[in-house]
Coordinates of C-alpha atoms in Angstrom, one line a residue:
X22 CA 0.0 0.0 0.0
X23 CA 2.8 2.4 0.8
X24 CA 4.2 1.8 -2.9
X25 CA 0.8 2.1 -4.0
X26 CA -0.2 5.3 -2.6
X27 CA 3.8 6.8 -3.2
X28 CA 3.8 6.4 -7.1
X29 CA 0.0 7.2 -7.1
X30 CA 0.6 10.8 -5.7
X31 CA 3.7 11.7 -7.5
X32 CA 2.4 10.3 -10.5
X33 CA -1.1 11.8 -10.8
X34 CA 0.4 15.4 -9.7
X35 CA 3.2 15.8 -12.1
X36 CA 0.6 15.0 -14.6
X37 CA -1.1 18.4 -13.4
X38 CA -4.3 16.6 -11.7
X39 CA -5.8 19.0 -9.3
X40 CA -4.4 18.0 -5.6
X41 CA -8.0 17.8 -4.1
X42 CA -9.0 15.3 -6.8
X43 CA -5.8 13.4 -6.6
X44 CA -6.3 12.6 -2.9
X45 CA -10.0 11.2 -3.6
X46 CA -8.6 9.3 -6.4
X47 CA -5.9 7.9 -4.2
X48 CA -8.7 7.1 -1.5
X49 CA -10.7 5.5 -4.3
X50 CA -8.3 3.0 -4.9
X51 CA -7.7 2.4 -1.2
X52 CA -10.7 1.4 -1.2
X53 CA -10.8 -0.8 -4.1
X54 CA -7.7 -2.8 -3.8
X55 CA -6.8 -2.2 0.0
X56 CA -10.5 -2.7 2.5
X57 CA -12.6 -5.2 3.2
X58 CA -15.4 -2.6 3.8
X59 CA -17.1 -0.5 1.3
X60 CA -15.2 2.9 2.1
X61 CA -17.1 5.2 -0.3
X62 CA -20.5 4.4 1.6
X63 CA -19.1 6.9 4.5
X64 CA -18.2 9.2 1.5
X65 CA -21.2 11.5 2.4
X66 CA -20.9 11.5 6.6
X67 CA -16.8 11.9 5.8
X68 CA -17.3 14.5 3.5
X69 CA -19.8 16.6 5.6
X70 CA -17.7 16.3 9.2
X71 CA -15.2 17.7 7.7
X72 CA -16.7 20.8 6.8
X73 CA -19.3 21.0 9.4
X74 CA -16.6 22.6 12.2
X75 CA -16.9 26.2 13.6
X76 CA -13.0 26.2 13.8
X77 CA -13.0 26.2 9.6
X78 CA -15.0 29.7 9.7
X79 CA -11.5 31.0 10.6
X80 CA -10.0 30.3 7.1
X81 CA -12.4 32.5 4.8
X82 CA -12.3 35.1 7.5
X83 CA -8.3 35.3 7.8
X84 CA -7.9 35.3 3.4
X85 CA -11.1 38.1 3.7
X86 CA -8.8 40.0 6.2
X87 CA -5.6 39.9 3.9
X88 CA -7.5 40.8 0.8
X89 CA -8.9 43.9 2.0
X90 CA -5.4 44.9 3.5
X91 CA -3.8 44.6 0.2
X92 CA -6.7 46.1 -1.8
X93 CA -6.8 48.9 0.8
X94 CA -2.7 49.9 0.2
X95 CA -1.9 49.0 3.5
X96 CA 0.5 46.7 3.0
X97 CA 2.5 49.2 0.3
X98 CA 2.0 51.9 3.0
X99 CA 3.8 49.7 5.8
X100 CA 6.8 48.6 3.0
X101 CA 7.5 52.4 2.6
X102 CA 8.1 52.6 6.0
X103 CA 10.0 49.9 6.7
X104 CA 12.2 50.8 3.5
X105 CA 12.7 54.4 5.5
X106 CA 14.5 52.5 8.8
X107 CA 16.3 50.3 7.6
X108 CA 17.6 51.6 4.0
X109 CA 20.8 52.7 6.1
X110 CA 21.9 49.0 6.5
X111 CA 24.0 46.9 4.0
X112 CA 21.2 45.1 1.7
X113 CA 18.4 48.1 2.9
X114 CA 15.9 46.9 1.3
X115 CA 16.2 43.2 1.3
X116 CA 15.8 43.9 5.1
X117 CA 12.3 46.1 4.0
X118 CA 11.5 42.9 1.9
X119 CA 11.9 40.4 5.0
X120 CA 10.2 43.0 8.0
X121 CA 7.4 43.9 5.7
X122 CA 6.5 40.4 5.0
X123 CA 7.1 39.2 8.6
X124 CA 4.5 42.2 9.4
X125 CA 2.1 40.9 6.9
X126 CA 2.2 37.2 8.1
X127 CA 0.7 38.7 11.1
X128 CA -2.6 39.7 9.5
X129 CA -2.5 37.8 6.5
X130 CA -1.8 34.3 7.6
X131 CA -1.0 33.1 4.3
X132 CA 2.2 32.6 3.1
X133 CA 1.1 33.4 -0.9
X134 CA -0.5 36.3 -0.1
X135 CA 2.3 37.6 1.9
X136 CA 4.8 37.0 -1.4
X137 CA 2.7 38.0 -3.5
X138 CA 1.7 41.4 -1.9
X139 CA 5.5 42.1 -1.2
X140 CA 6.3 40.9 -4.9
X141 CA 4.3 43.7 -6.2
X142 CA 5.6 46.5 -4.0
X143 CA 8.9 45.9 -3.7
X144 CA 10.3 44.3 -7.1
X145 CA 9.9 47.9 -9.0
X146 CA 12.2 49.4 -6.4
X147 CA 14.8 46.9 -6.6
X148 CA 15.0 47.1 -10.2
X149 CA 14.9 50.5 -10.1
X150 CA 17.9 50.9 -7.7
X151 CA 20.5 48.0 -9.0
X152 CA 20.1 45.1 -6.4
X153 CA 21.1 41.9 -7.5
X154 CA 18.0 40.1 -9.5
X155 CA 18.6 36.8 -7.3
X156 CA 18.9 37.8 -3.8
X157 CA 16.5 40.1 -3.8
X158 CA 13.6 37.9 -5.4
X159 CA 15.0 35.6 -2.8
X160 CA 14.2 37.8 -0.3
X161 CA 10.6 37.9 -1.0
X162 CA 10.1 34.3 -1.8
X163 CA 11.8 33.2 1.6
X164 CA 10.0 36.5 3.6
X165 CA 6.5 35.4 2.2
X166 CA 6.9 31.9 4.2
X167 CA 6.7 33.6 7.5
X168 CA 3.1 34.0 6.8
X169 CA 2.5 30.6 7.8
X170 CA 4.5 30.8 10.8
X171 CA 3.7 33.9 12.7
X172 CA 0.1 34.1 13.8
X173 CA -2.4 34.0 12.7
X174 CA -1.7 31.4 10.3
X175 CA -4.1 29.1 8.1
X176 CA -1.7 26.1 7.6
X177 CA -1.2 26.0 12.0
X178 CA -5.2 26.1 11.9
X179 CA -5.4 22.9 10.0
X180 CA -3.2 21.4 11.9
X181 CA -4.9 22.2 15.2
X182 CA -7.8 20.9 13.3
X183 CA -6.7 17.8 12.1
X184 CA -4.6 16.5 15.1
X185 CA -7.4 18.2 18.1
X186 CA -4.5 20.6 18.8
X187 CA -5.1 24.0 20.8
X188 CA -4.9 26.4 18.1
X189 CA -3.9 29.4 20.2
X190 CA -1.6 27.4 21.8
X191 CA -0.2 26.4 18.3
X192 CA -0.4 30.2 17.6
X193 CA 1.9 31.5 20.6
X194 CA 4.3 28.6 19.9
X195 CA 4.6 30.3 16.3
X196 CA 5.6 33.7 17.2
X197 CA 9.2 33.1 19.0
X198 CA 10.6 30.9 15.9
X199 CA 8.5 33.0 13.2
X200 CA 10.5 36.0 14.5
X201 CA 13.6 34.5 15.2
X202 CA 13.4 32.8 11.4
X203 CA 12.8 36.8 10.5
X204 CA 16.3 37.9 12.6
X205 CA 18.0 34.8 10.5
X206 CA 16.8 35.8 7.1
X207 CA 17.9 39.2 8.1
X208 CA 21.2 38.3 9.1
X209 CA 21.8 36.1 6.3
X210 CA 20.8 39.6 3.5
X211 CA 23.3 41.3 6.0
X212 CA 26.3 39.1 6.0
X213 CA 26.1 38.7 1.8
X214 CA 26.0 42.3 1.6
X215 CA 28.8 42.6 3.9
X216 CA 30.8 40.2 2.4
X217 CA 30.0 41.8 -1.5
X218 CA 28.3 45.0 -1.2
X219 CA 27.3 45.1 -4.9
X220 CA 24.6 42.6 -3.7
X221 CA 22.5 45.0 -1.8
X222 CA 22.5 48.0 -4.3
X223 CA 23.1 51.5 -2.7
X224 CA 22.5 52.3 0.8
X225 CA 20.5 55.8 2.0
X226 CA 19.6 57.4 5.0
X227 CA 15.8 58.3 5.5
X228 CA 15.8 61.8 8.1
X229 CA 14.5 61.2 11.5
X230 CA 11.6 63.4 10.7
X231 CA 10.3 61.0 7.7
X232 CA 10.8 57.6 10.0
X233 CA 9.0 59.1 12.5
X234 CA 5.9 60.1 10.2
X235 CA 6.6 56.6 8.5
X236 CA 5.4 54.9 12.0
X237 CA 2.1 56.0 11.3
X238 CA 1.9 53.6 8.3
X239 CA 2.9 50.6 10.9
X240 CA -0.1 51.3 12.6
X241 CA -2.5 49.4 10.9
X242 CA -1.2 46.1 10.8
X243 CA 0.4 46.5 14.8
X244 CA -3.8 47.7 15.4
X245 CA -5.2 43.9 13.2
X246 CA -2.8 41.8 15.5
X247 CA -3.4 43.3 18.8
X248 CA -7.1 43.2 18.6
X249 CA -6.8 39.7 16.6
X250 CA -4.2 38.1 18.9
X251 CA -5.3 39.9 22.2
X252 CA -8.5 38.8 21.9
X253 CA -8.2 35.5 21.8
X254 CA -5.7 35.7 25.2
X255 CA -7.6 37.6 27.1
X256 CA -10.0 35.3 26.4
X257 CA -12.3 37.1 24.5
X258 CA -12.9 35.7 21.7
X259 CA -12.1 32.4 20.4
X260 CA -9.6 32.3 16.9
X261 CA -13.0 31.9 14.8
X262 CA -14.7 34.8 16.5
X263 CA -10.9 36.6 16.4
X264 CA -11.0 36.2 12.8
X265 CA -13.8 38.0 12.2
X266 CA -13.4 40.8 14.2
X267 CA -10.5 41.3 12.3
X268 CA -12.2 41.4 9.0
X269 CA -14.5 44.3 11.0
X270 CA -11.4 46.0 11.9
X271 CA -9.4 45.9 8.7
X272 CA -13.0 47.2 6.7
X273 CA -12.3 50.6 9.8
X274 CA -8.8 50.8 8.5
X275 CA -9.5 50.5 5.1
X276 CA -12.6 53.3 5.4
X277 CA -9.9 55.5 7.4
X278 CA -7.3 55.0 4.6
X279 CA -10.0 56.2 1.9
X280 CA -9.7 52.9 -0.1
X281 CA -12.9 50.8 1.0
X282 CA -15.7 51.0 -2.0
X283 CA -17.5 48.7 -3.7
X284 CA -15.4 47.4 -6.2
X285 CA -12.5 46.8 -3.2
X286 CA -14.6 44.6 -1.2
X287 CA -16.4 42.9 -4.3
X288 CA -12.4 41.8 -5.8
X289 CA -12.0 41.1 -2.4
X290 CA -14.3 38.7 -1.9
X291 CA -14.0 37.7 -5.2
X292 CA -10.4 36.4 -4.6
X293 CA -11.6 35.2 -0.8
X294 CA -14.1 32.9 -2.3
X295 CA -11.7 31.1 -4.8
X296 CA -8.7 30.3 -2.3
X297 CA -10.9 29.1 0.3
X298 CA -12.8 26.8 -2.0
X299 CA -9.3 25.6 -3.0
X300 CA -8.3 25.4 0.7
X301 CA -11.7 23.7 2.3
X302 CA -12.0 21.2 -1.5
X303 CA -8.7 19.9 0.0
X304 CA -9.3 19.3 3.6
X305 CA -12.6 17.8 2.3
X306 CA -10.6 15.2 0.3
X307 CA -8.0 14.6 2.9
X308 CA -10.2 13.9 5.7
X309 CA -11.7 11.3 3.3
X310 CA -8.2 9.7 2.2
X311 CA -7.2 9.6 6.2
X312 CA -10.5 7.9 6.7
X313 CA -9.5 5.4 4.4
X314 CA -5.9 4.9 5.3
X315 CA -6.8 3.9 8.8
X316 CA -9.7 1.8 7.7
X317 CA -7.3 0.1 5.8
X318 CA -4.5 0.0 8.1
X319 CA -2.0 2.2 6.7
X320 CA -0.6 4.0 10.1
X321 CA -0.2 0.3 11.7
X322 CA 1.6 -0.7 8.4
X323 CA 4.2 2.4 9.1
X324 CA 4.6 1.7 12.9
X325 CA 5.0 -2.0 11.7
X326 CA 7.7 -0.6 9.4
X327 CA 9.6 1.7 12.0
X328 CA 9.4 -0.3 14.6
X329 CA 11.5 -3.4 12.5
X330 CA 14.3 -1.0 12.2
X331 CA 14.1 -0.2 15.6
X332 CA 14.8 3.5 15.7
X333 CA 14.8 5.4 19.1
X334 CA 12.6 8.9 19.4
X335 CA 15.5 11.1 17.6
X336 CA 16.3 8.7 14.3
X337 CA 12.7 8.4 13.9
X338 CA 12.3 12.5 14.3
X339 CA 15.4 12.9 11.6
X340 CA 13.5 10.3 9.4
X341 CA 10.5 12.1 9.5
X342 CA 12.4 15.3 8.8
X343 CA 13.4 13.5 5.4
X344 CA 10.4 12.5 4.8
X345 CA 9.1 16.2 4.6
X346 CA 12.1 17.5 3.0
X347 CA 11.7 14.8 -0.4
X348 CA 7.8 15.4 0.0
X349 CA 8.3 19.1 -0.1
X350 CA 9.8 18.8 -3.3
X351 CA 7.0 17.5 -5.2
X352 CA 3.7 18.2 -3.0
X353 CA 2.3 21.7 -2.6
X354 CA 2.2 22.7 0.8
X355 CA -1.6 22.0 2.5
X356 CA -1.9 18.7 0.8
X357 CA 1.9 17.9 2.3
X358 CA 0.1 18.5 5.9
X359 CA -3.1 16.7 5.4
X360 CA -1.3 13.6 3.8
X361 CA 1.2 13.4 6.3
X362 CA -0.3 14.2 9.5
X363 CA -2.8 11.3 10.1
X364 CA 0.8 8.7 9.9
X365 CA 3.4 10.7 11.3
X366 CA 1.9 13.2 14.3
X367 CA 0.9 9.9 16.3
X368 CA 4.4 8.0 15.6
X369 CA 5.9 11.4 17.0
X370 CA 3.4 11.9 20.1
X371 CA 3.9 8.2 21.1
X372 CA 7.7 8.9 20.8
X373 CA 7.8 11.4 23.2
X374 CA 7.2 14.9 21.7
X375 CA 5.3 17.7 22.3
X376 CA 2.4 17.6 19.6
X377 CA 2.5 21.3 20.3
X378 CA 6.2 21.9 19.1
X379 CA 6.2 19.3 16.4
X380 CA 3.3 21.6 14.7
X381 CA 6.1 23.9 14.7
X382 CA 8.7 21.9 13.6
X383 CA 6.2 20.6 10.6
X384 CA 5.2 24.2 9.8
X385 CA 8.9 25.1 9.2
X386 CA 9.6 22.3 6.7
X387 CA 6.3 22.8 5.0
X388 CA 7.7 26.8 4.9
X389 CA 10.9 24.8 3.1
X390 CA 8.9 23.1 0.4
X391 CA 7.1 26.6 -0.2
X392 CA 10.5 28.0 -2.0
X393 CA 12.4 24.4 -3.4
X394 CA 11.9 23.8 -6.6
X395 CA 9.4 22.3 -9.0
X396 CA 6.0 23.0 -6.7
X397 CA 7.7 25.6 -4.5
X398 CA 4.4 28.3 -4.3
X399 CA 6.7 31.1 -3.6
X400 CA 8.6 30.7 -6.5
X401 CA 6.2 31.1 -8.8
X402 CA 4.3 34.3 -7.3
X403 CA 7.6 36.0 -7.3
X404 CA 8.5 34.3 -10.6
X405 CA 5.1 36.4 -12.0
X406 CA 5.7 39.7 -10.9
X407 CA 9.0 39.5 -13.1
X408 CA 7.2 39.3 -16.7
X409 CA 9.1 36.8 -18.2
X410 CA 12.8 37.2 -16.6
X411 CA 15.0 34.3 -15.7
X412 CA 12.9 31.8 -13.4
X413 CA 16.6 30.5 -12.8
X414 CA 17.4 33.9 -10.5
X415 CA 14.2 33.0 -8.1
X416 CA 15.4 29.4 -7.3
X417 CA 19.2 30.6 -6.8
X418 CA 18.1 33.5 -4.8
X419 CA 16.7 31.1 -1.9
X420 CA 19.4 29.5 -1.0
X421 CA 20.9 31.3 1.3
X422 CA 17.8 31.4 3.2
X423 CA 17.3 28.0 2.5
X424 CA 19.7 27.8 5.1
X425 CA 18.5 30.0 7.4
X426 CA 15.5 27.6 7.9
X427 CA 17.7 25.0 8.2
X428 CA 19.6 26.4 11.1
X429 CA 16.2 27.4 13.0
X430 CA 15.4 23.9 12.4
X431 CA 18.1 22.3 14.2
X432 CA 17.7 25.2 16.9
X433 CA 13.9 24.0 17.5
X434 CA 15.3 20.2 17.8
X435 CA 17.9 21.4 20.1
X436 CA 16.3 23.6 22.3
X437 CA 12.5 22.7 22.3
X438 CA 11.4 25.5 24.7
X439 CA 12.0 28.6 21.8
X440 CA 8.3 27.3 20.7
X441 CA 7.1 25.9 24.3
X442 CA 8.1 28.4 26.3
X443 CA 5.4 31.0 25.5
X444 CA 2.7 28.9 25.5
X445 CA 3.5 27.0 28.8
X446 CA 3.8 30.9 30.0
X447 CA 0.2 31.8 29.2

């Protein structure tokens, strides 16, 4: 079955089948070659649990949130600003590229939208001043995977879902590495500019009197994750009910910026409505494939598996890292979670780790696959907002932050407590 259900999803997604409808294909033939029981006569009841949860409101609310920030020239605003403090440092505005995003990721909660939103903004002014094609659309690429990360994020909401995981726990355990992978991918643009200054184009000094003004710009997005994130730990609010009283609050900010009209909130909602069909389609379809790989005994087949090469708690965490590095390369992101999850979150818990922290842990890899080549999302939004430039510069450009991840990686594994130690304080 594990050969089976290998070959079937590589080989149906490099031939460009939609991922929702390659995962009930895959559960199809579980059930046709694999059970003893008819599967697809649950297919309905599956189907329907799935969506019926109040915790799934969240997604549409969180995309609606980031649409009408980006529609409303928030987002460009806050980018200005950041370009203003930080210009003075070697690679100024790969440093705008990475803050900007990490700011985003904390209203936005979607690594896609963050890229592309920062794509837009910022690759006119790189060109414009001279910075080097590949770092700088590396920047971006690698910045718009924090939005899955730092809270509130979509992707840590499916996984709360799907493994009965406190979501604002998962969210406070996001926050320390999302910012701390921020400081890396900052330090990273820094060092390479250090090191060959014709990387980061030229450097200029903003006036004290224009950061200051620029703060106001900041405003907006500090106001969306105060009321979002406070709410929900003052216990106010729970993320669902969080989530849409930031959608209230980013419709004052847009009416106070002078961008909310009709046509904003109607391509707003336009573009709301198609990713979360995409998003909910897929969780629809994976809660039907997990049904059917533990009706057909799938996660006892893996134990069986591990267990025969005997591996203690830390081989079998380094095995599952490789696992989600090779996946990454060939899965897009969501449907990486959902297919993984069911087999490998219980082999983890029953070795000994925090479900809480290996949410993390998963997120970051999942963040990895997001800008490695040939699914890597990331890639392609920046890749878009080039118009027809060398795709080759995108995928070269990551690397160094490729590396960055890697280093937080081994960080969380070493020291556990940068994710545990915030929630376990709250």
């Amino acid at each position: 079955m594990l050969g089976f259900l290998s070959v079937g999803i590589l080989t149906l997604l490099l031939a460009g089948i939609p991922v929702a409808v390659t995962l009930f294909l895959l559960a199809f033939g579980i059930d046709q070659f694999y059970s003893f029981f008819p599967l697809t006569k649950a297919l309905g009841q599956n189907l329907w649990s799935a969506a019926d949860s109040f915790l799934l409101i969240a997604i549409p609310l969180f995309v609606l949130m980031g649409e009408i920030i980006v529609r409303a020239g928030i987002a460009e605003k806050a980018y200005r600003a950041m370009d203003h403090w930080l210009s003075w440092l070697p690679g100024g505005l790969l440093h705008a590229n990475i803050t900007t995003s990490a700011l985003f990721s904390a209203t936005s909660g979607s690594s896609v939208a963050t890229a592309a939103t920062v794509s837009t903004v910022a690759l006119p002014q790189g060109k414009k001043l001279g910075y080097d094609p590949k770092l700088f659309c590396g920047s971006i690429a690698a910045g718009g995977t924090l939005g899955i990360l730092i809270p509130p994020s979509i992707n840590l909401i499916v996984y709360g879902f799907l493994t009965e995981t406190s979501i604002p726990k998962l969210f406070m355990a996001g926050l320390v590495p999302g910012l701390g992978l921020a400081a890396l991918f900052m330090l990273a643009s820094l060092l390479l500019c250090v090191w060959k200054p014709s990387l980061g184009g030229p450097r200029k000094s903003a006036s004290w009197s224009t950061r200051l003004k620029s703060l106001s710009f900041l405003l907006p997005l500090l106001v969306l994750f105060i009321v979002i994130v406070g709410s929900i730990y003052l216990g106010w609010a729970t993320p669902t009910e969080a989530a849409a009283i930031g959608v209230l609050a980013s419709l004052g900010l847009a009416a106070i910026n002078r961008s909310l009209n009709l046509s904003m909130i109607s391509r707003a909602l336009d573009g709301t409505v198609k990713t979360t069909s995409m998003i909910l389609f897929i969780i629809m379809a994976a809660s039907f494939l997990n049904f059917a790989l533990a009706s057909s005994g799938m996660v006892q087949q893996v134990t069986g598996l591990l267990e025969a090469y005997d591996l203690g708690p830390f081989a079998l965490l380094m095995a599952v890292i490789a696992l989600f590095i090779v996946l990454g390369f060939f899965i897009e992101t969501l449907s990486l979670m959902v297919i993984t999850i069911p087999i490998v979150t219980p082999l983890i818990v029953a070795a000994g780790y925090d479900k809480v922290w290996f949410g993390i842990v998963m997120i970051l890899f999942v963040e990895l696959a997001l800008i490695t080549p040939p699914v890597g999302l990331n890639l392609y939004i920046v890749q878009a907002s080039r118009r027809g430039e060398a795709f080759a510069d995108v995928i070269i450009g990551t690397l160094p932050y490729l590396g960055a991840m890697l280093v937080m990686a081994a960080l969380l594994v070493a020291f556990p407590q940068i994710a545990l130690w915030l929630p376990s304080a709250l």
